[in-house]
Amino acid sequence: EEDTSFRWQCVEQPIGKLLFRRFLEGRPGLAAAGALWAELEAYEQCEEEERAGAAAAIRSRFFAPGGAQHCAFLSAAAVAGPPPGEAPP
């Protein structure tokens, strides 16, 4: 049986990932989601000592109301920071 899930088509398959990112970037209402995706992927590649700063930049740019590319469609749970004293994942 062929896998037709979003994860397989748009995350795991390089061409699907590229096409979906271009789709997001080409739609004014979705461009911030495409930028967030790119930043989250960059975050995953950060050195450990750079992660706290990268996480703070992502939160202020995409999660905070009034941020440069606020993603208002995200739930409160999705944008909640780590508990006090705990480093971002």
JSON list of C-alpha atoms in Angstrom, two decimals:
[
{"chain": "A", "resi": 1, "resn": "GLU", "atom": "CA", "xyz": [0.00, 0.00, 0.00]},
{"chain": "A", "resi": 2, "resn": "GLU", "atom": "CA", "xyz": [1.33, 3.42, -0.98]},
{"chain": "A", "resi": 3, "resn": "ASP", "atom": "CA", "xyz": [1.96, 5.95, 1.78]},
{"chain": "A", "resi": 4, "resn": "THR", "atom": "CA", "xyz": [0.06, 9.14, 1.03]},
{"chain": "A", "resi": 5, "resn": "SER", "atom": "CA", "xyz": [0.51, 10.85, 4.38]},
{"chain": "A", "resi": 6, "resn": "PHE", "atom": "CA", "xyz": [1.55, 14.49, 4.63]},
{"chain": "A", "resi": 7, "resn": "ARG", "atom": "CA", "xyz": [4.70, 13.50, 6.49]},
{"chain": "A", "resi": 8, "resn": "TRP", "atom": "CA", "xyz": [5.83, 11.13, 3.76]},
{"chain": "A", "resi": 9, "resn": "GLN", "atom": "CA", "xyz": [4.94, 13.40, 0.83]},
{"chain": "A", "resi": 10, "resn": "CYS", "atom": "CA", "xyz": [5.92, 16.83, 2.19]},
{"chain": "A", "resi": 11, "resn": "VAL", "atom": "CA", "xyz": [8.56, 16.13, 4.82]},
{"chain": "A", "resi": 12, "resn": "GLU", "atom": "CA", "xyz": [10.39, 12.93, 3.91]},
{"chain": "A", "resi": 13, "resn": "GLN", "atom": "CA", "xyz": [10.35, 13.23, 0.10]},
{"chain": "A", "resi": 14, "resn": "PRO", "atom": "CA", "xyz": [12.77, 15.95, -1.08]},
{"chain": "A", "resi": 15, "resn": "ILE", "atom": "CA", "xyz": [10.75, 16.95, -4.14]},
{"chain": "A", "resi": 16, "resn": "GLY", "atom": "CA", "xyz": [7.50, 17.00, -2.17]},
{"chain": "A", "resi": 17, "resn": "LYS", "atom": "CA", "xyz": [9.15, 19.09, 0.51]},
{"chain": "A", "resi": 18, "resn": "LEU", "atom": "CA", "xyz": [10.45, 21.57, -2.05]},
{"chain": "A", "resi": 19, "resn": "LEU", "atom": "CA", "xyz": [7.11, 21.85, -3.83]},
{"chain": "A", "resi": 20, "resn": "PHE", "atom": "CA", "xyz": [5.17, 22.31, -0.59]},
{"chain": "A", "resi": 21, "resn": "ARG", "atom": "CA", "xyz": [7.58, 24.98, 0.65]},
{"chain": "A", "resi": 22, "resn": "ARG", "atom": "CA", "xyz": [7.24, 26.82, -2.67]},
{"chain": "A", "resi": 23, "resn": "PHE", "atom": "CA", "xyz": [3.47, 26.57, -2.33]},
{"chain": "A", "resi": 24, "resn": "LEU", "atom": "CA", "xyz": [3.61, 28.12, 1.16]},
{"chain": "A", "resi": 25, "resn": "GLU", "atom": "CA", "xyz": [6.00, 30.85, 0.09]},
{"chain": "A", "resi": 26, "resn": "GLY", "atom": "CA", "xyz": [3.82, 31.73, -2.90]},
{"chain": "A", "resi": 27, "resn": "ARG", "atom": "CA", "xyz": [0.69, 32.38, -0.84]},
{"chain": "A", "resi": 28, "resn": "PRO", "atom": "CA", "xyz": [0.68, 35.65, 1.14]},
{"chain": "A", "resi": 29, "resn": "GLY", "atom": "CA", "xyz": [-1.40, 34.12, 3.94]},
{"chain": "A", "resi": 30, "resn": "LEU", "atom": "CA", "xyz": [0.91, 31.11, 4.23]},
{"chain": "A", "resi": 31, "resn": "ALA", "atom": "CA", "xyz": [4.33, 32.68, 3.67]},
{"chain": "A", "resi": 32, "resn": "ALA", "atom": "CA", "xyz": [4.93, 32.99, 7.43]},
{"chain": "A", "resi": 33, "resn": "ALA", "atom": "CA", "xyz": [4.27, 29.24, 7.82]},
{"chain": "A", "resi": 34, "resn": "GLY", "atom": "CA", "xyz": [6.89, 28.53, 5.15]},
{"chain": "A", "resi": 35, "resn": "ALA", "atom": "CA", "xyz": [9.38, 30.82, 6.87]},
{"chain": "A", "resi": 36, "resn": "LEU", "atom": "CA", "xyz": [8.65, 29.18, 10.23]},
{"chain": "A", "resi": 37, "resn": "TRP", "atom": "CA", "xyz": [9.25, 25.74, 8.74]},
{"chain": "A", "resi": 38, "resn": "ALA", "atom": "CA", "xyz": [12.61, 26.89, 7.36]},
{"chain": "A", "resi": 39, "resn": "GLU", "atom": "CA", "xyz": [13.62, 28.39, 10.71]},
{"chain": "A", "resi": 40, "resn": "LEU", "atom": "CA", "xyz": [12.62, 25.24, 12.59]},
{"chain": "A", "resi": 41, "resn": "GLU", "atom": "CA", "xyz": [14.75, 23.15, 10.27]},
{"chain": "A", "resi": 42, "resn": "ALA", "atom": "CA", "xyz": [17.67, 25.54, 10.79]},
{"chain": "A", "resi": 43, "resn": "TYR", "atom": "CA", "xyz": [17.11, 25.29, 14.56]},
{"chain": "A", "resi": 44, "resn": "GLU", "atom": "CA", "xyz": [17.43, 21.51, 14.37]},
{"chain": "A", "resi": 45, "resn": "GLN", "atom": "CA", "xyz": [20.89, 21.98, 12.82]},
{"chain": "A", "resi": 46, "resn": "CYS", "atom": "CA", "xyz": [22.10, 24.51, 15.44]},
{"chain": "A", "resi": 47, "resn": "GLU", "atom": "CA", "xyz": [24.93, 23.73, 17.77]},
{"chain": "A", "resi": 48, "resn": "GLU", "atom": "CA", "xyz": [23.74, 23.15, 21.32]},
{"chain": "A", "resi": 49, "resn": "GLU", "atom": "CA", "xyz": [25.11, 26.47, 22.58]},
{"chain": "A", "resi": 50, "resn": "GLU", "atom": "CA", "xyz": [23.22, 28.37, 19.86]},
{"chain": "A", "resi": 51, "resn": "ARG", "atom": "CA", "xyz": [19.82, 26.81, 20.50]},
{"chain": "A", "resi": 52, "resn": "ALA", "atom": "CA", "xyz": [18.57, 29.12, 23.27]},
{"chain": "A", "resi": 53, "resn": "GLY", "atom": "CA", "xyz": [19.17, 32.22, 21.14]},
{"chain": "A", "resi": 54, "resn": "ALA", "atom": "CA", "xyz": [17.67, 30.60, 18.05]},
{"chain": "A", "resi": 55, "resn": "ALA", "atom": "CA", "xyz": [14.59, 29.51, 20.02]},
{"chain": "A", "resi": 56, "resn": "ALA", "atom": "CA", "xyz": [14.11, 33.02, 21.42]},
{"chain": "A", "resi": 57, "resn": "ALA", "atom": "CA", "xyz": [14.38, 34.51, 17.91]},
{"chain": "A", "resi": 58, "resn": "ILE", "atom": "CA", "xyz": [11.80, 32.04, 16.59]},
{"chain": "A", "resi": 59, "resn": "ARG", "atom": "CA", "xyz": [9.42, 32.79, 19.46]},
{"chain": "A", "resi": 60, "resn": "SER", "atom": "CA", "xyz": [9.65, 36.56, 18.99]},
{"chain": "A", "resi": 61, "resn": "ARG", "atom": "CA", "xyz": [9.37, 36.42, 15.19]},
{"chain": "A", "resi": 62, "resn": "PHE", "atom": "CA", "xyz": [6.63, 33.81, 14.75]},
{"chain": "A", "resi": 63, "resn": "PHE", "atom": "CA", "xyz": [4.87, 33.20, 18.08]},
{"chain": "A", "resi": 64, "resn": "ALA", "atom": "CA", "xyz": [4.53, 36.65, 19.67]},
{"chain": "A", "resi": 65, "resn": "PRO", "atom": "CA", "xyz": [1.58, 38.80, 18.64]},
{"chain": "A", "resi": 66, "resn": "GLY", "atom": "CA", "xyz": [3.08, 41.67, 16.67]},
{"chain": "A", "resi": 67, "resn": "GLY", "atom": "CA", "xyz": [6.08, 39.55, 15.68]},
{"chain": "A", "resi": 68, "resn": "ALA", "atom": "CA", "xyz": [7.50, 40.12, 12.20]},
{"chain": "A", "resi": 69, "resn": "GLN", "atom": "CA", "xyz": [5.77, 36.99, 10.87]},
{"chain": "A", "resi": 70, "resn": "HIS", "atom": "CA", "xyz": [3.31, 36.13, 13.61]},
{"chain": "A", "resi": 71, "resn": "CYS", "atom": "CA", "xyz": [1.66, 32.75, 12.98]},
{"chain": "A", "resi": 72, "resn": "ALA", "atom": "CA", "xyz": [-1.72, 33.37, 14.61]},
{"chain": "A", "resi": 73, "resn": "PHE", "atom": "CA", "xyz": [-3.00, 29.98, 13.45]},
{"chain": "A", "resi": 74, "resn": "LEU", "atom": "CA", "xyz": [-0.82, 28.14, 15.99]},
{"chain": "A", "resi": 75, "resn": "SER", "atom": "CA", "xyz": [-2.44, 27.00, 19.23]},
{"chain": "A", "resi": 76, "resn": "ALA", "atom": "CA", "xyz": [-1.38, 28.35, 22.61]},
{"chain": "A", "resi": 77, "resn": "ALA", "atom": "CA", "xyz": [0.14, 24.96, 23.43]},
{"chain": "A", "resi": 78, "resn": "ALA", "atom": "CA", "xyz": [2.22, 25.04, 20.24]},
{"chain": "A", "resi": 79, "resn": "VAL", "atom": "CA", "xyz": [3.73, 28.43, 21.05]},
{"chain": "A", "resi": 80, "resn": "ALA", "atom": "CA", "xyz": [4.27, 27.91, 24.78]},
{"chain": "A", "resi": 81, "resn": "GLY", "atom": "CA", "xyz": [7.90, 28.18, 25.76]},
{"chain": "A", "resi": 82, "resn": "PRO", "atom": "CA", "xyz": [9.67, 25.59, 27.88]},
{"chain": "A", "resi": 83, "resn": "PRO", "atom": "CA", "xyz": [8.97, 25.59, 31.61]},
{"chain": "A", "resi": 84, "resn": "PRO", "atom": "CA", "xyz": [11.07, 28.07, 33.60]},
{"chain": "A", "resi": 85, "resn": "GLY", "atom": "CA", "xyz": [14.62, 26.87, 34.04]},
{"chain": "A", "resi": 86, "resn": "GLU", "atom": "CA", "xyz": [14.33, 24.30, 31.26]},
{"chain": "A", "resi": 87, "resn": "ALA", "atom": "CA", "xyz": [16.16, 24.64, 27.95]},
{"chain": "A", "resi": 88, "resn": "PRO", "atom": "CA", "xyz": [14.28, 24.41, 24.66]},
{"chain": "A", "resi": 89, "resn": "PRO", "atom": "CA", "xyz": [14.36, 20.96, 23.03]}
]
